[in-house]
């Protein structure tokens, strides 16, 4: 029997609820409301102290990350008062108008992490869980209610306690809420697993790129040797045999030559070029119209700079639907196009963010896509170089190189695209090793995009489900059985018990790709990649 008491006048209900549900004010079900620990940026660092959870680590879709948290120092009393516990619900109460109101529930807390004063931790009475409240505030209706509470200037918006307390929230009976929690936790667990796998695959691709094209320890074979085996001396043959056995070019004595332009040594036979030499053509962006209007009839989704992280799997994809002229159909993105942000950024984030559009990326949308006027689409001459282009570009972006190629017009930062493309020198590897990397990354990208599509579909199911449960169109028992069945079916794709016959092929593949001795590349992730390959690729 619940002791929850509603002070909400049910006659003023925003909409009809199923008989198992009751409207409450948020204040009716809150047991504690706590603002976080105040720390200025000067009191934060990246090395020493205790992790400090800030608003920018909460995503717009109700999820979060602990990756890259800053650190601060705190007293034992502050640690006791502000340390995060599993199941804590947080809402961001100070931010820009677009971002304030983000919320999340945190799990997997296995060390002391403190939370920032722009966040509020809210605990709830009895059986009401943070995960249910978070699910509610990430529905369309829940977000609209948060929108009505936003107050402040054009730059800083606040959510005040008295306004949040008067938000109406529908709460079901205990058994219904527990069933909903089970559904949502199953979906979120699957999404989290997919994100972890993708992060490991991306890290592996980056690590491999660094070995092969930055440290120049790429695998060597007869075809990669500077001269054919038949033309080598006995001494040269003995040398290449050593290189093949170690499979690492530079560390095994591969010949390096000094390049005056790069001011460093590069492998013999490799060239130095600029990005523009790789480019076949570019496409300008478009914005079109919000609705069909005159000749603006071609329905598309438009990738903005703000959508690039989502395309890359680092958040929600919120590409707006637009309508463009049929005569501008040539601006539609094709497989292996890149989208580059050319206007935007911030004081701490440069312009130049990039996303690769593959066939698998396009499958995440139900119609064609373009990029906005603040972006530019780029096609390169040789498809086999797309992953090298992407990795080298991202490596330079992460190093802050693009800050040196920015101009400013009317307060907006602009990426000096032409200047960068024509002046920044990079290594052009031999085609043979590029092709090897391409074949390896093609399977990786296919797996990543498949996981992102799964996440997109699971998120849509999750966001659709709660309103249906609230108005009684869907019963929790039916939904729980169906959703758990869907998740179990997806999880079965990771079951390796039926693939024991592939074990030997897997070991051969590791050896052939030069990965068997790479202790810093997670073996289970490599197996995920191998199992995702087509039989022909294996």
Coordinates of C-alpha atoms in Angstrom, one line a residue:
X1 CA 0.0 0.0 0.0
X2 CA 1.5 3.4 -1.1
X3 CA 1.7 6.3 1.3
X4 CA 2.2 8.8 -1.5
X5 CA -0.3 11.7 -1.3
X6 CA -1.2 13.8 -4.3
X7 CA -2.0 17.5 -3.9
X8 CA -2.7 17.8 -7.6
X9 CA -6.3 18.6 -8.6
X10 CA -7.0 15.6 -11.0
X11 CA -9.6 17.8 -12.8
X12 CA -6.7 19.9 -14.1
X13 CA -4.9 16.8 -15.5
X14 CA -3.0 17.6 -18.7
X15 CA -4.4 14.5 -20.3
X16 CA -6.1 11.2 -19.6
X17 CA -4.3 8.5 -17.7
X18 CA -4.8 4.8 -17.4
X19 CA -6.6 3.7 -14.2
X20 CA -3.3 2.5 -12.7
X21 CA -1.8 6.1 -12.9
X22 CA -2.3 9.2 -10.8
X23 CA -1.2 12.8 -11.3
X24 CA 1.1 14.4 -8.7
X25 CA 3.1 17.6 -8.4
X26 CA 6.8 16.8 -8.4
X27 CA 7.0 18.2 -4.9
X28 CA 4.6 15.5 -3.7
X29 CA 7.1 12.7 -4.5
X30 CA 10.5 14.5 -3.8
X31 CA 12.3 13.5 -0.6
X32 CA 15.4 15.6 -1.1
X33 CA 16.7 18.4 -3.3
X34 CA 20.4 19.1 -3.3
X35 CA 22.5 21.5 -5.3
X36 CA 26.1 20.4 -6.1
X37 CA 29.6 21.5 -4.9
X38 CA 30.8 24.9 -6.1
X39 CA 34.2 24.9 -7.9
X40 CA 35.6 27.5 -10.2
X41 CA 37.5 26.5 -13.4
X42 CA 40.7 27.6 -11.7
X43 CA 40.1 24.9 -9.0
X44 CA 39.9 22.1 -11.6
X45 CA 42.6 20.2 -13.3
X46 CA 43.1 17.0 -15.4
X47 CA 45.5 15.1 -13.1
X48 CA 45.1 15.2 -9.4
X49 CA 42.1 15.0 -7.0
X50 CA 38.6 13.6 -7.2
X51 CA 36.5 13.4 -10.4
X52 CA 34.0 16.3 -10.8
X53 CA 30.8 15.7 -12.7
X54 CA 29.6 18.7 -14.7
X55 CA 26.6 19.6 -16.8
X56 CA 28.4 19.1 -20.2
X57 CA 28.8 15.4 -19.3
X58 CA 25.1 14.9 -19.5
X59 CA 23.7 14.3 -23.0
X60 CA 20.5 15.7 -24.4
X61 CA 18.8 12.3 -24.6
X62 CA 19.0 11.5 -20.9
X63 CA 22.3 9.7 -20.9
X64 CA 25.7 10.6 -19.5
X65 CA 29.4 9.9 -19.6
X66 CA 32.1 9.8 -17.0
X67 CA 34.9 9.9 -19.7
X68 CA 37.2 12.9 -19.4
X69 CA 35.9 14.3 -16.1
X70 CA 38.0 17.1 -14.6
X71 CA 39.3 16.7 -11.1
X72 CA 39.3 18.9 -8.0
X73 CA 40.3 18.7 -4.3
X74 CA 37.7 18.4 -1.6
X75 CA 37.5 17.9 2.2
X76 CA 36.2 14.7 3.7
X77 CA 33.0 16.5 4.7
X78 CA 32.5 17.7 1.1
X79 CA 33.1 14.2 -0.2
X80 CA 30.5 12.8 2.2
X81 CA 28.0 15.4 1.1
X82 CA 28.5 15.5 -2.6
X83 CA 29.7 12.1 -3.7
X84 CA 27.5 10.5 -6.4
X85 CA 25.7 7.2 -5.6
X86 CA 24.3 4.6 -7.9
X87 CA 20.8 5.5 -9.0
X88 CA 21.1 9.2 -8.4
X89 CA 19.0 11.4 -10.6
X90 CA 20.5 14.7 -11.8
X91 CA 19.0 17.7 -13.6
X92 CA 20.9 20.6 -15.1
X93 CA 19.5 23.9 -13.7
X94 CA 21.8 26.5 -15.2
X95 CA 22.8 26.5 -18.8
X96 CA 21.9 28.0 -22.2
X97 CA 18.3 28.0 -23.2
X98 CA 18.7 25.0 -25.5
X99 CA 20.6 22.8 -23.0
X100 CA 19.2 23.7 -19.5
X101 CA 17.0 20.9 -18.2
X102 CA 19.1 18.0 -19.3
X103 CA 18.8 15.1 -16.9
X104 CA 20.2 11.6 -16.3
X105 CA 20.4 8.7 -13.8
X106 CA 23.9 7.5 -13.1
X107 CA 25.0 3.9 -12.6
X108 CA 28.3 2.0 -12.4
X109 CA 29.8 4.4 -9.8
X110 CA 32.7 2.6 -8.3
X111 CA 34.8 5.5 -6.9
X112 CA 34.3 8.9 -5.4
X113 CA 32.8 11.4 -7.9
X114 CA 31.5 14.8 -6.9
X115 CA 28.8 16.8 -8.7
X116 CA 28.8 20.4 -9.9
X117 CA 26.6 23.2 -8.5
X118 CA 24.9 23.7 -11.9
X119 CA 23.4 20.2 -11.2
X120 CA 20.7 19.3 -8.7
X121 CA 20.4 15.8 -7.2
X122 CA 16.8 14.8 -6.5
X123 CA 15.7 11.8 -4.5
X124 CA 12.2 10.5 -4.5
X125 CA 9.8 8.9 -2.0
X126 CA 8.9 5.3 -1.7
X127 CA 9.1 3.2 -4.9
X128 CA 9.5 6.2 -7.3
X129 CA 12.9 5.8 -9.0
X130 CA 15.2 8.3 -10.7
X131 CA 15.2 6.1 -13.8
X132 CA 11.4 6.5 -14.2
X133 CA 11.6 10.3 -13.6
X134 CA 14.4 10.6 -16.1
X135 CA 12.4 8.6 -18.7
X136 CA 9.4 11.0 -18.2
X137 CA 11.4 14.1 -18.6
X138 CA 12.9 12.8 -21.8
X139 CA 9.5 12.3 -23.4
X140 CA 8.2 15.1 -25.7
X141 CA 5.6 16.1 -23.1
X142 CA 8.1 16.1 -20.2
X143 CA 10.5 18.3 -22.2
X144 CA 7.7 20.8 -22.9
X145 CA 7.0 21.0 -19.2
X146 CA 10.7 21.8 -18.5
X147 CA 10.5 24.4 -21.2
X148 CA 7.7 26.3 -19.3
X149 CA 10.0 26.6 -16.3
X150 CA 13.0 28.2 -18.0
X151 CA 13.7 31.8 -16.9
X152 CA 16.6 34.2 -17.3
X153 CA 18.6 36.2 -19.8
X154 CA 19.4 35.3 -23.4
X155 CA 22.7 33.7 -22.4
X156 CA 22.1 32.0 -19.0
X157 CA 18.8 30.3 -18.2
X158 CA 17.8 28.9 -14.9
X159 CA 15.3 26.3 -13.5
X160 CA 14.2 27.4 -10.1
X161 CA 13.2 25.0 -7.4
X162 CA 9.7 26.4 -6.8
X163 CA 8.9 26.1 -10.5
X164 CA 10.2 22.5 -10.8
X165 CA 8.2 21.5 -7.7
X166 CA 5.0 22.5 -9.4
X167 CA 5.5 20.3 -12.5
X168 CA 2.8 17.7 -12.9
X169 CA 4.1 14.1 -13.0
X170 CA 2.1 10.9 -13.6
X171 CA 3.0 8.1 -11.3
X172 CA 1.7 4.5 -11.7
X173 CA 1.2 1.9 -9.1
X174 CA 4.3 0.2 -7.8
X175 CA 4.1 -3.0 -9.9
X176 CA 3.6 -1.0 -13.1
X177 CA 6.5 1.3 -12.3
X178 CA 8.7 -1.6 -11.6
X179 CA 7.8 -3.2 -15.0
X180 CA 8.5 0.1 -16.7
X181 CA 11.9 0.4 -15.0
X182 CA 12.7 -3.2 -16.1
X183 CA 11.8 -2.3 -19.7
X184 CA 13.8 0.9 -19.7
X185 CA 16.8 -0.6 -18.0
X186 CA 16.9 -3.4 -20.5
X187 CA 16.9 -1.0 -23.4
X188 CA 19.4 1.3 -21.8
X189 CA 21.7 -1.6 -21.0
X190 CA 21.7 -2.7 -24.6
X191 CA 22.4 0.8 -25.9
X192 CA 25.2 1.2 -23.4
X193 CA 26.7 -2.1 -24.5
X194 CA 26.6 -1.0 -28.1
X195 CA 28.2 2.3 -27.2
X196 CA 31.0 0.5 -25.3
X197 CA 31.7 -1.8 -28.3
X198 CA 31.8 1.1 -30.6
X199 CA 34.1 3.0 -28.4
X200 CA 36.5 0.1 -28.3
X201 CA 36.3 -0.4 -32.1
X202 CA 37.0 3.3 -32.6
X203 CA 39.9 3.2 -30.2
X204 CA 41.3 0.1 -32.0
X205 CA 41.0 1.9 -35.4
X206 CA 42.8 4.9 -33.9
X207 CA 45.5 2.8 -32.3
X208 CA 46.1 0.9 -35.5
X209 CA 46.3 4.1 -37.5
X210 CA 48.9 5.5 -35.0
X211 CA 51.0 2.4 -35.3
X212 CA 50.9 2.2 -39.1
X213 CA 50.8 5.8 -40.3
X214 CA 52.3 7.9 -37.4
X215 CA 54.9 5.6 -35.8
X216 CA 55.3 3.8 -39.2
X217 CA 55.2 0.3 -37.7
X218 CA 53.0 -1.1 -40.4
X219 CA 53.1 -4.7 -41.5
X220 CA 55.6 -5.6 -44.2
X221 CA 55.5 -8.2 -46.9
X222 CA 57.1 -8.8 -50.3
X223 CA 54.7 -6.5 -52.0
X224 CA 55.5 -3.7 -49.6
X225 CA 59.3 -4.1 -49.9
X226 CA 61.2 -1.5 -51.8
X227 CA 62.4 -4.0 -54.4
X228 CA 61.0 -7.4 -55.5
X229 CA 62.3 -10.4 -53.6
X230 CA 63.8 -11.9 -56.8
X231 CA 66.0 -8.7 -57.2
X232 CA 67.2 -8.6 -53.6
X233 CA 70.6 -9.7 -52.4
X234 CA 71.0 -12.5 -49.8
X235 CA 71.5 -9.9 -47.1
X236 CA 68.4 -7.9 -48.2
X237 CA 66.4 -11.1 -48.2
X238 CA 67.5 -11.9 -44.6
X239 CA 66.6 -8.4 -43.6
X240 CA 63.1 -8.5 -45.0
X241 CA 62.6 -11.9 -43.4
X242 CA 63.3 -10.4 -40.0
X243 CA 60.9 -7.5 -40.8
X244 CA 58.2 -9.9 -41.9
X245 CA 58.6 -12.0 -38.8
X246 CA 58.1 -8.9 -36.5
X247 CA 55.7 -7.3 -39.0
X248 CA 56.8 -3.8 -37.8
X249 CA 58.5 -1.7 -40.5
X250 CA 60.3 1.1 -38.6
X251 CA 61.2 -0.8 -35.4
X252 CA 62.6 -3.6 -37.4
X253 CA 65.0 -1.6 -39.5
X254 CA 62.8 -0.4 -42.4
X255 CA 64.5 2.3 -44.3
X256 CA 63.5 5.9 -43.3
X257 CA 64.3 9.1 -45.2
X258 CA 64.3 12.7 -43.8
X259 CA 61.7 15.0 -45.3
X260 CA 62.5 18.6 -45.3
X261 CA 58.9 19.8 -45.5
X262 CA 57.7 17.7 -42.5
X263 CA 61.0 18.1 -40.6
X264 CA 60.9 14.4 -39.8
X265 CA 61.8 11.0 -41.2
X266 CA 59.2 9.0 -43.2
X267 CA 59.3 5.5 -44.8
X268 CA 61.2 5.3 -48.0
X269 CA 58.9 5.5 -51.0
X270 CA 56.2 7.5 -49.1
X271 CA 55.3 11.0 -50.4
X272 CA 54.3 14.3 -48.9
X273 CA 51.2 16.1 -50.1
X274 CA 48.4 18.4 -49.0
X275 CA 44.8 17.4 -48.3
X276 CA 43.6 19.1 -51.4
X277 CA 45.5 16.6 -53.5
X278 CA 43.2 13.9 -52.2
X279 CA 40.0 15.8 -53.1
X280 CA 37.9 15.0 -56.1
X281 CA 35.2 17.7 -55.6
X282 CA 33.2 19.6 -52.9
X283 CA 29.5 20.4 -52.5
X284 CA 28.1 23.5 -50.9
X285 CA 25.5 23.1 -48.2
X286 CA 21.8 24.0 -48.4
X287 CA 19.0 24.8 -46.0
X288 CA 15.9 24.8 -48.2
X289 CA 12.5 25.3 -46.5
X290 CA 10.8 23.9 -43.4
X291 CA 7.8 22.8 -45.4
X292 CA 6.9 22.1 -49.1
X293 CA 6.8 25.5 -50.7
X294 CA 6.7 26.1 -54.5
X295 CA 9.5 24.1 -56.1
X296 CA 11.0 23.2 -52.8
X297 CA 9.6 19.6 -52.8
X298 CA 12.6 17.3 -52.3
X299 CA 12.4 16.0 -48.8
X300 CA 15.8 15.6 -47.1
X301 CA 17.5 15.6 -43.7
X302 CA 20.0 18.3 -43.1
X303 CA 23.3 17.7 -41.2
X304 CA 24.4 20.8 -39.3
X305 CA 27.6 21.3 -37.4
X306 CA 25.7 20.4 -34.2
X307 CA 24.7 17.0 -35.7
X308 CA 28.2 15.9 -36.5
X309 CA 28.8 14.3 -33.1
X310 CA 25.6 12.5 -33.4
X311 CA 26.5 11.2 -36.9
X312 CA 29.7 9.9 -35.3
X313 CA 27.8 8.2 -32.5
X314 CA 28.6 10.7 -29.8
X315 CA 25.0 11.7 -29.0
X316 CA 21.6 12.1 -30.5
X317 CA 21.0 12.6 -34.2
X318 CA 18.7 15.6 -34.4
X319 CA 19.0 16.4 -38.1
X320 CA 16.0 18.6 -39.1
X321 CA 13.8 17.6 -42.0
X322 CA 13.9 20.2 -44.8
X323 CA 12.7 20.5 -48.4
X324 CA 15.1 21.6 -51.2
X325 CA 14.8 22.4 -54.9
X326 CA 14.9 19.5 -57.2
X327 CA 17.6 21.3 -59.1
X328 CA 19.8 21.1 -56.0
X329 CA 19.6 17.3 -55.8
X330 CA 23.3 17.2 -56.7
X331 CA 23.9 18.4 -53.1
X332 CA 22.6 15.2 -51.7
X333 CA 25.3 13.2 -49.9
X334 CA 26.6 10.0 -51.3
X335 CA 28.5 7.1 -49.8
X336 CA 32.1 8.0 -48.8
X337 CA 31.4 11.8 -48.7
X338 CA 32.7 13.7 -45.8
X339 CA 30.8 16.5 -44.0
X340 CA 33.1 19.3 -42.6
X341 CA 31.9 22.0 -40.3
X342 CA 33.1 25.4 -41.7
X343 CA 31.3 27.8 -39.4
X344 CA 30.6 27.6 -35.7
X345 CA 32.9 26.3 -33.0
X346 CA 33.4 28.0 -29.6
X347 CA 36.4 29.5 -27.6
X348 CA 37.4 25.9 -26.6
X349 CA 36.1 24.0 -29.7
X350 CA 37.5 24.7 -33.1
X351 CA 35.6 24.5 -36.4
X352 CA 36.5 21.7 -38.7
X353 CA 34.6 18.8 -37.1
X354 CA 34.2 16.0 -39.6
X355 CA 31.9 13.0 -40.2
X356 CA 32.3 10.2 -42.8
X357 CA 29.0 9.3 -44.6
X358 CA 29.0 5.6 -45.6
X359 CA 26.3 3.4 -47.0
X360 CA 25.6 2.2 -43.5
X361 CA 25.3 5.8 -42.3
X362 CA 22.7 6.5 -45.0
X363 CA 20.7 3.5 -43.8
X364 CA 20.1 5.3 -40.5
X365 CA 17.8 7.7 -42.4
X366 CA 14.6 7.1 -44.3
X367 CA 15.4 9.6 -47.1
X368 CA 18.4 11.5 -48.6
X369 CA 20.6 13.8 -46.5
X370 CA 22.4 17.0 -47.3
X371 CA 24.6 19.3 -45.2
X372 CA 23.7 22.8 -44.1
X373 CA 25.2 26.1 -45.3
X374 CA 27.5 26.1 -42.3
X375 CA 29.1 22.9 -43.6
X376 CA 30.8 21.6 -46.7
X377 CA 30.7 18.1 -48.3
X378 CA 33.9 16.7 -49.6
X379 CA 34.5 13.7 -51.9
X380 CA 37.9 12.2 -52.3
X381 CA 39.5 10.7 -55.5
X382 CA 40.2 7.3 -54.2
X383 CA 37.7 5.4 -52.0
X384 CA 40.5 3.4 -50.5
X385 CA 41.9 6.5 -48.8
X386 CA 38.7 7.5 -46.9
X387 CA 39.7 6.0 -43.5
X388 CA 43.2 7.5 -43.7
X389 CA 41.7 10.9 -44.6
X390 CA 39.3 10.6 -41.6
X391 CA 41.9 9.5 -39.1
X392 CA 44.5 12.0 -40.1
X393 CA 42.0 14.8 -40.1
X394 CA 40.7 13.8 -36.6
X395 CA 44.3 13.4 -35.3
X396 CA 45.0 17.0 -36.3
X397 CA 41.7 18.2 -34.9
X398 CA 42.4 16.6 -31.5
X399 CA 45.8 18.3 -31.5
X400 CA 44.2 21.7 -31.9
X401 CA 45.7 22.4 -35.3
X402 CA 42.4 23.9 -36.7
X403 CA 42.5 26.8 -34.2
X404 CA 45.3 28.1 -36.4
X405 CA 43.0 28.2 -39.5
X406 CA 40.1 30.2 -38.3
X407 CA 38.8 33.6 -39.2
X408 CA 35.9 35.6 -37.6
X409 CA 33.0 37.3 -39.3
X410 CA 30.2 38.9 -37.3
X411 CA 31.1 37.0 -34.2
X412 CA 31.0 33.6 -35.9
X413 CA 34.2 31.6 -36.3
X414 CA 34.9 30.4 -39.9
X415 CA 37.2 27.6 -40.9
X416 CA 39.6 28.8 -43.5
X417 CA 39.0 25.6 -45.6
X418 CA 40.8 26.5 -48.8
X419 CA 43.8 27.8 -46.9
X420 CA 44.1 24.6 -44.9
X421 CA 43.5 22.2 -47.7
X422 CA 46.1 23.8 -49.9
X423 CA 48.8 24.5 -47.4
X424 CA 48.9 21.8 -44.6
X425 CA 51.4 19.1 -45.5
X426 CA 50.7 15.5 -44.7
X427 CA 52.2 12.1 -45.5
X428 CA 50.8 10.2 -48.4
X429 CA 51.4 6.4 -47.7
X430 CA 52.0 3.7 -50.3
X431 CA 48.7 2.4 -51.7
X432 CA 49.4 -1.2 -50.6
X433 CA 49.3 -0.4 -46.9
X434 CA 46.4 2.0 -47.3
X435 CA 44.3 -0.7 -48.9
X436 CA 45.1 -3.1 -46.0
X437 CA 43.9 -0.4 -43.6
X438 CA 40.8 0.2 -45.7
X439 CA 39.8 -3.5 -45.7
X440 CA 40.3 -3.6 -41.9
X441 CA 38.3 -0.4 -41.2
X442 CA 35.5 -1.3 -43.6
X443 CA 34.4 -4.1 -41.3
X444 CA 34.9 -2.0 -38.2
X445 CA 32.7 0.8 -39.6
X446 CA 30.0 -1.6 -40.7
X447 CA 29.8 -2.9 -37.1
X448 CA 29.8 0.6 -35.6
X449 CA 27.0 1.8 -37.9
X450 CA 24.9 -1.3 -37.2
X451 CA 25.2 -0.6 -33.5
X452 CA 24.2 3.0 -34.0
X453 CA 21.2 2.0 -36.1
X454 CA 20.2 -0.4 -33.3
X455 CA 20.5 2.4 -30.7
X456 CA 18.5 4.7 -32.8
X457 CA 15.6 2.2 -33.1
X458 CA 15.8 1.2 -29.4
X459 CA 15.7 4.9 -28.4
X460 CA 12.7 5.5 -30.6
X461 CA 11.0 2.5 -29.1
X462 CA 11.8 3.7 -25.6
X463 CA 10.6 7.3 -26.2
X464 CA 7.3 6.1 -27.8
X465 CA 6.5 3.5 -25.1
X466 CA 6.0 5.6 -22.0
X467 CA 3.2 7.8 -23.4
X468 CA 1.5 4.7 -24.6
X469 CA 1.7 3.1 -21.2
X470 CA 0.5 6.2 -19.5
X471 CA -2.8 6.4 -21.5
X472 CA -3.4 2.7 -21.4
X473 CA -2.9 2.0 -25.1
X474 CA -0.2 -0.5 -24.2
X475 CA -0.1 -2.6 -21.0
X476 CA 3.1 -3.0 -19.1
X477 CA 3.1 -6.8 -19.1
X478 CA 2.7 -7.0 -22.9
X479 CA 5.3 -4.3 -23.4
X480 CA 7.8 -5.9 -21.0
X481 CA 7.6 -9.3 -22.7
X482 CA 8.0 -7.8 -26.2
X483 CA 10.9 -5.5 -25.3
X484 CA 12.8 -8.1 -23.4
X485 CA 12.3 -10.4 -26.4
X486 CA 13.7 -7.8 -28.8
X487 CA 16.7 -7.1 -26.6
X488 CA 17.4 -10.8 -26.1
X489 CA 17.3 -11.3 -29.8
X490 CA 19.8 -8.5 -30.3
X491 CA 22.0 -9.8 -27.5
X492 CA 22.0 -13.2 -29.2
X493 CA 24.0 -11.7 -32.0
X494 CA 26.9 -11.5 -29.6
X495 CA 26.6 -15.1 -28.5
X496 CA 29.8 -16.9 -29.6
X497 CA 28.8 -20.4 -28.6
X498 CA 27.8 -21.3 -32.1
X499 CA 31.0 -19.9 -33.7
X500 CA 33.6 -22.2 -32.2
X501 CA 34.5 -23.4 -35.7
X502 CA 35.7 -19.9 -36.4
X503 CA 38.3 -19.9 -33.6
X504 CA 41.1 -21.2 -35.8
X505 CA 40.2 -18.7 -38.6
X506 CA 40.2 -15.9 -35.9
X507 CA 43.8 -16.8 -34.8
X508 CA 45.0 -16.9 -38.4
X509 CA 43.3 -13.5 -39.0
X510 CA 45.1 -12.0 -36.0
X511 CA 48.4 -13.2 -37.2
X512 CA 47.9 -12.0 -40.8
X513 CA 46.8 -8.6 -39.7
X514 CA 49.7 -8.2 -37.4
X515 CA 47.5 -8.0 -34.3
X516 CA 48.3 -11.1 -32.4
X517 CA 51.0 -9.4 -30.3
X518 CA 49.1 -6.1 -29.7
X519 CA 48.4 -6.4 -26.0
X520 CA 47.0 -2.8 -26.0
X521 CA 44.1 -3.8 -28.3
X522 CA 41.4 -5.6 -26.5
X523 CA 41.1 -9.2 -27.8
X524 CA 37.4 -9.4 -27.2
X525 CA 36.8 -6.3 -29.3
X526 CA 38.9 -7.9 -32.1
X527 CA 36.7 -11.0 -31.9
X528 CA 33.6 -8.8 -32.2
X529 CA 35.0 -7.3 -35.4
X530 CA 36.0 -10.6 -36.8
X531 CA 32.6 -12.1 -36.1
X532 CA 30.9 -9.1 -37.8
X533 CA 32.7 -9.9 -41.1
X534 CA 31.0 -11.5 -44.0
X535 CA 32.1 -15.1 -44.6
X536 CA 33.8 -14.0 -47.8
X537 CA 35.9 -11.5 -45.9
X538 CA 36.9 -14.2 -43.3

